[in-house]
PDB file of C-alpha atoms in Angstrom:
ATOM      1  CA  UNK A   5       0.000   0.000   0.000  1.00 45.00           C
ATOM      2  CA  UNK A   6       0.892   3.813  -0.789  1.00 49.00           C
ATOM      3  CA  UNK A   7       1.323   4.068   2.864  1.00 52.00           C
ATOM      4  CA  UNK A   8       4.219   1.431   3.883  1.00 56.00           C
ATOM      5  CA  UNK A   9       6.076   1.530   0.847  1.00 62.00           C
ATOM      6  CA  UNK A  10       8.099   4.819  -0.118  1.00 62.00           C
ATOM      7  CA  UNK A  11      10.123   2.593  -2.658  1.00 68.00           C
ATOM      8  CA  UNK A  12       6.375   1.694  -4.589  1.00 62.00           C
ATOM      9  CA  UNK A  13       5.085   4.731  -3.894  1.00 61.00           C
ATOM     10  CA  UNK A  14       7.838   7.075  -6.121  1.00 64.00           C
ATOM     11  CA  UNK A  15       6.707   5.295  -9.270  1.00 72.00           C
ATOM     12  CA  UNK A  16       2.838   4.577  -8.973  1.00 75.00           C
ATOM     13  CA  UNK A  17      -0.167   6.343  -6.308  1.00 74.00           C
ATOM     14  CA  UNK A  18      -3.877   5.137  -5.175  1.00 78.00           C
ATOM     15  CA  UNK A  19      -5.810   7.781  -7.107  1.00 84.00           C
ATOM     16  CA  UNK A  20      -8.984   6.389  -6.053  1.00 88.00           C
ATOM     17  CA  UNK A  21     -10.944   3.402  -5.284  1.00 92.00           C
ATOM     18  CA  UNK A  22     -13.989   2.135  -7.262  1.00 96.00           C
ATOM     19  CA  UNK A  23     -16.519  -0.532  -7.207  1.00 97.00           C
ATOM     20  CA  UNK A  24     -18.588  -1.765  -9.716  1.00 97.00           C
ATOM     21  CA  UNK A  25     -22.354  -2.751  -8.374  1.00 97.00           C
ATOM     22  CA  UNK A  26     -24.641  -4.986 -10.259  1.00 97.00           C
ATOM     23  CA  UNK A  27     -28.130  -3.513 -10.775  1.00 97.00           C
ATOM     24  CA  UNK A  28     -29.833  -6.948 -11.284  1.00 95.00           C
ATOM     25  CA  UNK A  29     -28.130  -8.640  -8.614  1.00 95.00           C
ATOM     26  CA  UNK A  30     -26.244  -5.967  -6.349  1.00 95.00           C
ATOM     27  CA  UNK A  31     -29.364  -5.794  -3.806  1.00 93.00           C
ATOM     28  CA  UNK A  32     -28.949  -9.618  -3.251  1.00 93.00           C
ATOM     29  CA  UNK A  33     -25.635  -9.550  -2.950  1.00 93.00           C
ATOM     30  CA  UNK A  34     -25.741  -6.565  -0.348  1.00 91.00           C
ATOM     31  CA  UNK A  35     -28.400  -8.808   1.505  1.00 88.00           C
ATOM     32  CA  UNK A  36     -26.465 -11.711   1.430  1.00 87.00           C
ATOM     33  CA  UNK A  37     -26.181 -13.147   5.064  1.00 83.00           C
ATOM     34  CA  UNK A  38     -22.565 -14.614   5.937  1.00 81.00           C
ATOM     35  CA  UNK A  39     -21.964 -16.767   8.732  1.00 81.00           C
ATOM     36  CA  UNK A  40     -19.713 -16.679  12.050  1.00 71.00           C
ATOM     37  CA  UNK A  41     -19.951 -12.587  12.033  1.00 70.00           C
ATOM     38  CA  UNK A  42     -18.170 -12.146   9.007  1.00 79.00           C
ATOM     39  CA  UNK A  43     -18.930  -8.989   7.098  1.00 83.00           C
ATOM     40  CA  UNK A  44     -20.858  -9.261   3.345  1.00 88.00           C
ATOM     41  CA  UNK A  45     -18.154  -8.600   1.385  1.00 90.00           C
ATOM     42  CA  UNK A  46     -20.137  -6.835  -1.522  1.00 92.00           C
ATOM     43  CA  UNK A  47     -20.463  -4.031   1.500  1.00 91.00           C
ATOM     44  CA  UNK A  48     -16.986  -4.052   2.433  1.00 90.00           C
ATOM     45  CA  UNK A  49     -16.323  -3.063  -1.249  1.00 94.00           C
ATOM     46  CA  UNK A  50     -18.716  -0.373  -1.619  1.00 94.00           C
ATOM     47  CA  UNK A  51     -18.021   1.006   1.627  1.00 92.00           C
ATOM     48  CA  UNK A  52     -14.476   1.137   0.641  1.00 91.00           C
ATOM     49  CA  UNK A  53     -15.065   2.808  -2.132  1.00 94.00           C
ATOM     50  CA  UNK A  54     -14.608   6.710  -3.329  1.00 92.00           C
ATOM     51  CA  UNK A  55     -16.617   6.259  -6.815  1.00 95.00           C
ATOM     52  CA  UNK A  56     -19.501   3.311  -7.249  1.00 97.00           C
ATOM     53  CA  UNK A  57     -20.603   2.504 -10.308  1.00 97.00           C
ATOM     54  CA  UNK A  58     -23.879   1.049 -11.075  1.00 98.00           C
ATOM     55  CA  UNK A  59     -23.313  -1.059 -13.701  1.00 97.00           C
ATOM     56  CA  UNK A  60     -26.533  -2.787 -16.421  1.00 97.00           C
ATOM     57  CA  UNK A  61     -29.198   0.016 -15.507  1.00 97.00           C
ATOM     58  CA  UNK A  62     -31.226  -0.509 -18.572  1.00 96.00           C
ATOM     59  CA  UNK A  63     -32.209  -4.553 -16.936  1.00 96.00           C
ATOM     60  CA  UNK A  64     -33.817  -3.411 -13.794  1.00 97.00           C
ATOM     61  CA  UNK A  65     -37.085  -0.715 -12.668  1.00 97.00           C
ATOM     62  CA  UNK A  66     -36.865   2.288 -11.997  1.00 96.00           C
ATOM     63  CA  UNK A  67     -37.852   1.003  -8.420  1.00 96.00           C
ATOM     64  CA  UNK A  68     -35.817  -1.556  -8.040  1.00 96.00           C
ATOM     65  CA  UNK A  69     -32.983   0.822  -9.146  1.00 96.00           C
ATOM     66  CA  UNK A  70     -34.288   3.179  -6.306  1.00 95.00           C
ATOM     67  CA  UNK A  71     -33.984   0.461  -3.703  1.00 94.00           C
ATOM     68  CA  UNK A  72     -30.506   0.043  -4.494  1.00 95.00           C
ATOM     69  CA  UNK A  73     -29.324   3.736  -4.813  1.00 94.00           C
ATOM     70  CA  UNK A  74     -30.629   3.815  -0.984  1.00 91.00           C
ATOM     71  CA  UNK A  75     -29.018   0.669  -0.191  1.00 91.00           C
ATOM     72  CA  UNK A  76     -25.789   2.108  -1.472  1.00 92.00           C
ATOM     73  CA  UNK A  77     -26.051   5.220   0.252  1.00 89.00           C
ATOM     74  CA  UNK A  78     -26.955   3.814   3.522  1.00 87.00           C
ATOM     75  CA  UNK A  79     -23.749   1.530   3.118  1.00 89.00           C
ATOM     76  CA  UNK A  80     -21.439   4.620   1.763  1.00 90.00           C
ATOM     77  CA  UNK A  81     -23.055   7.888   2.492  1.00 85.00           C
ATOM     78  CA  UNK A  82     -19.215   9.706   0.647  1.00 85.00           C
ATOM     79  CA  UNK A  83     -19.301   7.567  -2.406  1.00 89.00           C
ATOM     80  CA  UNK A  84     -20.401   9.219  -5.588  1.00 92.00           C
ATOM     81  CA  UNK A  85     -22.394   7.029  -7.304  1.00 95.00           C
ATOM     82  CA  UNK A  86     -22.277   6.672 -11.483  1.00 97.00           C
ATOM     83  CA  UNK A  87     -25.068   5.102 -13.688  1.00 97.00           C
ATOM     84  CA  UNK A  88     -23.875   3.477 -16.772  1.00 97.00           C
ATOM     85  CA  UNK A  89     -25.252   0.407 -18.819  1.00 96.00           C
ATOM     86  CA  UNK A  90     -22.542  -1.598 -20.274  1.00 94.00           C
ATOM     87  CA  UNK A  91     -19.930   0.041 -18.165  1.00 91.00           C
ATOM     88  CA  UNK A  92     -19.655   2.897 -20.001  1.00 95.00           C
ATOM     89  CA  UNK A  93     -18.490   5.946 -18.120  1.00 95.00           C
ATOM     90  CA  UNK A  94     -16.608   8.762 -19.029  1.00 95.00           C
ATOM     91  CA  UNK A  95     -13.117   8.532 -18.234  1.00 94.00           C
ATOM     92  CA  UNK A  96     -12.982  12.395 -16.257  1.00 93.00           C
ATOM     93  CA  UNK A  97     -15.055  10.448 -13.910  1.00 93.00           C
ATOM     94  CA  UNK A  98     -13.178   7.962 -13.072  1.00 93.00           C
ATOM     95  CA  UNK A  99      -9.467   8.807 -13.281  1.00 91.00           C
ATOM     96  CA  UNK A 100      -7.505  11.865 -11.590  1.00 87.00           C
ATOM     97  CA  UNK A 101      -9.430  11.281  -8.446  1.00 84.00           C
ATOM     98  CA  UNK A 102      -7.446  12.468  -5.851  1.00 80.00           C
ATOM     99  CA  UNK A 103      -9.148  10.776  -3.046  1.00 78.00           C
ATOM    100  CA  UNK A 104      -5.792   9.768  -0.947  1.00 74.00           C
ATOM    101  CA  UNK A 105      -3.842  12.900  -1.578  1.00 70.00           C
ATOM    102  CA  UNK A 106      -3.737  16.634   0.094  1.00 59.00           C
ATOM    103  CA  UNK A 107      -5.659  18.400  -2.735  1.00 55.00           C
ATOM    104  CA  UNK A 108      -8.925  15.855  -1.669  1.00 56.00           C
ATOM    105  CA  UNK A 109      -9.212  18.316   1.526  1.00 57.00           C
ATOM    106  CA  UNK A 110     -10.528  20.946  -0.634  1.00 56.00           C
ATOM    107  CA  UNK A 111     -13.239  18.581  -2.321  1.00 63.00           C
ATOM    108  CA  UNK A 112     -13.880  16.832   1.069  1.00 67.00           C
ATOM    109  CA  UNK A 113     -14.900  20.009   2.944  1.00 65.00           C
ATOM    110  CA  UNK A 114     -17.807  20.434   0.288  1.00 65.00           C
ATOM    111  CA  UNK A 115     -18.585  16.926   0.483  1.00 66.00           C
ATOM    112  CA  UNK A 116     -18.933  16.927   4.571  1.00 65.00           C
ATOM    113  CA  UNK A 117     -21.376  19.900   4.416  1.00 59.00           C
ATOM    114  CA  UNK A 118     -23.500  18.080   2.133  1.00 55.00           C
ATOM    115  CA  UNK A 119     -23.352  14.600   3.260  1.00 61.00           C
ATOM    116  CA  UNK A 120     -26.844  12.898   3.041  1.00 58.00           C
ATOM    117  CA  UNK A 121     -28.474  11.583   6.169  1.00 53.00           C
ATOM    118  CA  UNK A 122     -29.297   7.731   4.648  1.00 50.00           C
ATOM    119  CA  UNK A 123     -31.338   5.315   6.362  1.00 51.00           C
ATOM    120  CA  UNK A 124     -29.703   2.063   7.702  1.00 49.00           C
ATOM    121  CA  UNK A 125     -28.485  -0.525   5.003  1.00 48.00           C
ATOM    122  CA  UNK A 126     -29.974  -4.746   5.082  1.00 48.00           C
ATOM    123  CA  UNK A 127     -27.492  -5.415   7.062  1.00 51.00           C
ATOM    124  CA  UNK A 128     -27.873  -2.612  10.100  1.00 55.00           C
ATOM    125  CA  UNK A 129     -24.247  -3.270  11.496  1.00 65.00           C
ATOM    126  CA  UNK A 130     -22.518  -1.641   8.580  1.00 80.00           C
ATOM    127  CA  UNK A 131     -23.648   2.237   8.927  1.00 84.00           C
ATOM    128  CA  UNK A 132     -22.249   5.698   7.912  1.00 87.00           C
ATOM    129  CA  UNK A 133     -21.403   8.015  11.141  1.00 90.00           C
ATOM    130  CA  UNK A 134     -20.220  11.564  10.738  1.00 90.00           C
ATOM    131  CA  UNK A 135     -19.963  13.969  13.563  1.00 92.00           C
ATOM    132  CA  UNK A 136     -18.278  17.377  13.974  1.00 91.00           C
ATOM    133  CA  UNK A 137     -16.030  18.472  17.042  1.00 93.00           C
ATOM    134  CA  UNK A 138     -14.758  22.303  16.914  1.00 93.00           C
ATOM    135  CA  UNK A 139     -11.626  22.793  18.784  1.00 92.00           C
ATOM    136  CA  UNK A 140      -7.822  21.886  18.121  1.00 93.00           C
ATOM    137  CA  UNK A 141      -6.332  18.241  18.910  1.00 93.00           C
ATOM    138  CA  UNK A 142      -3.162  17.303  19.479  1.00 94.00           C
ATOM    139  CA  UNK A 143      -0.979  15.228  16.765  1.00 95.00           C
ATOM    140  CA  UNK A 144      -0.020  12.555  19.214  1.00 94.00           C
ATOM    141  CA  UNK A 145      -3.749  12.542  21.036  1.00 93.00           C
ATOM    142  CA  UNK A 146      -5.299  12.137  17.416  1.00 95.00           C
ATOM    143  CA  UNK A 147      -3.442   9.440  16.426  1.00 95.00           C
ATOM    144  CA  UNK A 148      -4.097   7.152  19.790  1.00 93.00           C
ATOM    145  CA  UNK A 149      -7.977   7.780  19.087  1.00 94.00           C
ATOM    146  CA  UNK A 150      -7.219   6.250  15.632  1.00 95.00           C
ATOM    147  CA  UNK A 151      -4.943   3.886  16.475  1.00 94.00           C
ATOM    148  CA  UNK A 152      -7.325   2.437  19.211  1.00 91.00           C
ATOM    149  CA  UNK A 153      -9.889   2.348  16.945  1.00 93.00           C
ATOM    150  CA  UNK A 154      -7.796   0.835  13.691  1.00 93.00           C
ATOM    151  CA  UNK A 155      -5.158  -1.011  15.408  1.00 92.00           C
ATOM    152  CA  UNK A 156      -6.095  -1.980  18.993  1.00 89.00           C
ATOM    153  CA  UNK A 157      -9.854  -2.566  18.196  1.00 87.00           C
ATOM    154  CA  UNK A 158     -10.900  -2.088  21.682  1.00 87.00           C
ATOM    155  CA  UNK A 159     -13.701   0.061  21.724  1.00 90.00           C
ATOM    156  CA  UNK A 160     -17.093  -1.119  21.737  1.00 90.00           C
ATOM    157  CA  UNK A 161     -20.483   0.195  21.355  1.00 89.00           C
ATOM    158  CA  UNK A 162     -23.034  -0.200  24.106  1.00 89.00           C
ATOM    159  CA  UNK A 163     -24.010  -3.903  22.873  1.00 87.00           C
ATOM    160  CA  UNK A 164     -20.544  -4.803  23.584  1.00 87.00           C
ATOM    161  CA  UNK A 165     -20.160  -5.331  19.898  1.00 86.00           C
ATOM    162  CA  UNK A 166     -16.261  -4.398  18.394  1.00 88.00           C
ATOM    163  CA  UNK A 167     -16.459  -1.473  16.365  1.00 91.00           C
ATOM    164  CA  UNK A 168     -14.756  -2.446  13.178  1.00 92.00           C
ATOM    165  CA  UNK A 169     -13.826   0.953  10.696  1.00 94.00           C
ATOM    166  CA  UNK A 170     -13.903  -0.233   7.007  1.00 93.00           C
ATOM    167  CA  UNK A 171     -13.258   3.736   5.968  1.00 93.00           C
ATOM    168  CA  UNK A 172     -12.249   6.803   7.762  1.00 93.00           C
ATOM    169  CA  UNK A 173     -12.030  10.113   5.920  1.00 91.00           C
ATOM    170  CA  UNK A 174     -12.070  13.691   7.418  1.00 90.00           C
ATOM    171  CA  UNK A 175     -10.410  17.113   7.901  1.00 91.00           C
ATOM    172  CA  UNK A 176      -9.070  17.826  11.258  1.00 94.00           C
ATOM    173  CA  UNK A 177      -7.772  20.636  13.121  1.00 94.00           C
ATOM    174  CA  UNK A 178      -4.034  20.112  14.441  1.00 95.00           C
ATOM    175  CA  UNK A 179      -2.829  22.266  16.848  1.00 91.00           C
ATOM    176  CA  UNK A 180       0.475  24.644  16.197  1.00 90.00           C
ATOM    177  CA  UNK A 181      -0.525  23.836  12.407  1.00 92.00           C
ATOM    178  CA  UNK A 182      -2.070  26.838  10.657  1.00 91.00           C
ATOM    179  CA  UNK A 183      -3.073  24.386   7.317  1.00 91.00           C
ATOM    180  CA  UNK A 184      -6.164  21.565   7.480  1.00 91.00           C
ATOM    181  CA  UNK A 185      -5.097  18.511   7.861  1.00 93.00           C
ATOM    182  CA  UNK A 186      -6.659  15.250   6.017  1.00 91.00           C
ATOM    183  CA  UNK A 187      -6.977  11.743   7.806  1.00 92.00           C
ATOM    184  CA  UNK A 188      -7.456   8.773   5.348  1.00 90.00           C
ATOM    185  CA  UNK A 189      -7.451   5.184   6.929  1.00 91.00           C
ATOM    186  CA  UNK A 190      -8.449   2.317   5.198  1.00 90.00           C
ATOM    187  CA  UNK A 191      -8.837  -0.792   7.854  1.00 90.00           C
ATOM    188  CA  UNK A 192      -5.829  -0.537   9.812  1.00 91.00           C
ATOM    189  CA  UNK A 193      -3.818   1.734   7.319  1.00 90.00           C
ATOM    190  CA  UNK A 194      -4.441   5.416   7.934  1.00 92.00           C
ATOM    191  CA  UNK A 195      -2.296   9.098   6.941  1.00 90.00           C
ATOM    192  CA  UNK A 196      -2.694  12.707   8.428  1.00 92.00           C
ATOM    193  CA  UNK A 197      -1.522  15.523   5.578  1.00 89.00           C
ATOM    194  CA  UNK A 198      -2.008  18.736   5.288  1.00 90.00           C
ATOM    195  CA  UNK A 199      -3.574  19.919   2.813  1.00 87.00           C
ATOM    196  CA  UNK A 200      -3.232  23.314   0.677  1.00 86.00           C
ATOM    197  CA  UNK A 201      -5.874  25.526   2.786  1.00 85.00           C
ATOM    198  CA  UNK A 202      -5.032  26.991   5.861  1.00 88.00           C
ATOM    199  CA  UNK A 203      -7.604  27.883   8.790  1.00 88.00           C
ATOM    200  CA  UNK A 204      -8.600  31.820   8.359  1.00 83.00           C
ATOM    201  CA  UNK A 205      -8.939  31.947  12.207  1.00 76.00           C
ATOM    202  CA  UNK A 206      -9.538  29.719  15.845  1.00 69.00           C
ATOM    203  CA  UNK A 207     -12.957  30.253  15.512  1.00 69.00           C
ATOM    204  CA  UNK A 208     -13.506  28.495  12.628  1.00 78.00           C
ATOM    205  CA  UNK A 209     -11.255  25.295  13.725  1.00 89.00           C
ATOM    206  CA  UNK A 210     -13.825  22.607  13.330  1.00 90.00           C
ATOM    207  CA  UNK A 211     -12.778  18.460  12.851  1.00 93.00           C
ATOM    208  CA  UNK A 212     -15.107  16.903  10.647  1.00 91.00           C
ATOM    209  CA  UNK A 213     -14.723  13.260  10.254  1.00 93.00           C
ATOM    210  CA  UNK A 214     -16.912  10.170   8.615  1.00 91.00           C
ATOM    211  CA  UNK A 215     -16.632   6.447   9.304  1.00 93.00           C
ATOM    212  CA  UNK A 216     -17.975   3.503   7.718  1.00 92.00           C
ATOM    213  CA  UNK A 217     -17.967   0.535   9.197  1.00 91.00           C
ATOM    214  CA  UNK A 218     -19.505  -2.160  11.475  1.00 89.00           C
ATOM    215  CA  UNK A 219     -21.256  -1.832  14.854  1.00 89.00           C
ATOM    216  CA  UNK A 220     -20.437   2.110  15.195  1.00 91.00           C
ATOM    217  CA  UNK A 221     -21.828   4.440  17.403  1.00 92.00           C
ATOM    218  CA  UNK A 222     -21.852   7.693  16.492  1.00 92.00           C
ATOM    219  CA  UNK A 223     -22.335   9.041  20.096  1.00 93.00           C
ATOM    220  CA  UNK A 224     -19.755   7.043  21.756  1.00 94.00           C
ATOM    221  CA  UNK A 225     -17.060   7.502  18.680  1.00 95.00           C
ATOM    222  CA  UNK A 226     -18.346  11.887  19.170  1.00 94.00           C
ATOM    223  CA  UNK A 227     -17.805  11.325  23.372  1.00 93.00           C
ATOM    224  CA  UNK A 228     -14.179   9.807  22.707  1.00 93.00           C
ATOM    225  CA  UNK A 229     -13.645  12.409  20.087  1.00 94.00           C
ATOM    226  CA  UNK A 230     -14.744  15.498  22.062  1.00 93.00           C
ATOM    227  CA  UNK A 231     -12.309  13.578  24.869  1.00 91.00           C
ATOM    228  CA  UNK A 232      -9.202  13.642  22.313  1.00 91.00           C
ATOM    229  CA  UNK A 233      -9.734  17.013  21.927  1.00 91.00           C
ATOM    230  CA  UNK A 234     -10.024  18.409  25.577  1.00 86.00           C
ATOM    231  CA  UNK A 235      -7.689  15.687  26.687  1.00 78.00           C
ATOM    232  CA  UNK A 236     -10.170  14.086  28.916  1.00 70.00           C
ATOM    233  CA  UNK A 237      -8.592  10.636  29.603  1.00 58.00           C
ATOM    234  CA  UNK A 238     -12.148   8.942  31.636  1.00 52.00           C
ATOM    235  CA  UNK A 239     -14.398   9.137  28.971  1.00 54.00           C
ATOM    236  CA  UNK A 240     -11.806   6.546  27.064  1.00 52.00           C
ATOM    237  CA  UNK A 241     -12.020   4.231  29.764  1.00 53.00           C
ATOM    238  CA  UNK A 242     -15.453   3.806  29.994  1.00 52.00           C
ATOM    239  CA  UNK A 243     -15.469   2.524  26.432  1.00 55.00           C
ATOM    240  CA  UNK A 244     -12.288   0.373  26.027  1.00 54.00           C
ATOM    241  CA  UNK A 245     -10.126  -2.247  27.725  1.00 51.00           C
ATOM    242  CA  UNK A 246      -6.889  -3.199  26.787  1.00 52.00           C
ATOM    243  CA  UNK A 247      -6.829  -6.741  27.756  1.00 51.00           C
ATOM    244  CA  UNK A 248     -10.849  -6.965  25.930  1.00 55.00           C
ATOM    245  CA  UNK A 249      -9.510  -6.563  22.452  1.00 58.00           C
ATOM    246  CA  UNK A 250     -11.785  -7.378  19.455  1.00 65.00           C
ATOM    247  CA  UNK A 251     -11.128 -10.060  17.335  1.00 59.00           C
TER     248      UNK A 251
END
């Protein structure tokens, strides 16, 4: 991955990732029930991804194609979603993404102001959760909030259940760092960069950030949050063990 290899990544990039959804059969697929826990992986692909295309349009009813655009969305609520038959799309769609690089911060802040509210997908453990925090955090507090969430997998919702992040995308506010700052992580890879726009003042210092994954909970993920930010270590506790990790 881009991430762990500086050798790889002076010759090639992720530009973006994109999945390709079946309109006849992508609802069955997405409601496909898999056994011992395991996530559907036709979710885990369009949650990962940054463009979804919905492939064979012209086979399926308008409502049936309606049921799936909301299936989608409910999985993936930062995806943009294309519409071809016969996977045709135009290629300004598709390449030149930027969706793991510094100039993404500038899209993503449009993106986060506008994110839809969706509805729960089939399968109600794999949700969207976005939340917004103003204040400044600290580099090394920020990255032990996503660490314990992407490496440790210790924190739990209030079922007890592991929450497991498939995605993580968002612009955060660092402090002594006058520029934005994107966090990517895909499962337990994640980056902070700063991107090209700088905060005009300390008013305005707001962390946005969106997760996708299983068995979230967008209050408990906001508490933890608001605690990385104020450096409030109790609310962490209450939430996560160290010797009760996830499997």
């Amino acid at each position: 991955m881009f991430w762990v290899d500086a050798e790889l990544g002076v010759d090639i990039y992720l530009d973006g990732i994109i999945t390709v959804v079946d309109s006849k059969y992508g609802l069955k697929q997405l409601a496909e029930e898999k056994p011992d826990g395991l996530i559907n992986e036709a979710s885990r692909q369009v949650a990962l991804a940054d463009i979804i295309i919905v492939n064979k349009t012209d086979l399926v009813s308008e409502e049936d194609l309606n049921k799936l655009r909301r299936t989608i969305r409910s999985i993936n609520g930062l995806g943009k979603i294309l519409e071809t038959q016969k996977s045709r799309v135009d290629l300004s769609n598709v390449l030149d993404l930027h969706a793991f690089d510094n100039l993404s911060g500038i899209s993503l802040q449009k993106k986060l102001q506008h994110l839809p509210i969706a509805q729960p997908h089939l399968d109600q453990s794999i949700v969207t959760v976005t939340f917004e925090v103003p204040g400044n955090a600290k580099e090394e507090s920020l990255n032990v909030f996503i660490q314990n969430l992407l490496w440790e997998k210790n924190v739990r919702n209030k079922e007890g259940n592991c929450m497991e992040v498939i995605r993580l995308k968002g612009l955060v506010s660092i402090k002594d760092k006058q520029r934005q700052v994107i966090v990517q992580g895909v499962h337990e890879l994640y980056d902070l960069e700063e991107t090209p726009l700088s905060w005009k003042d300390d008013t305005e210092r707001t962390n946005r950030l969106v997760l996708i994954g299983r068995h979230l909970d967008k209050d408990i993920l906001k508490q933890l949050f608001i605690a990385t930010v104020t450096e409030t270590e109790k609310r962490w506790t209450t939430h996560f063990k160290e010797d009760q990790v996830c499997p």
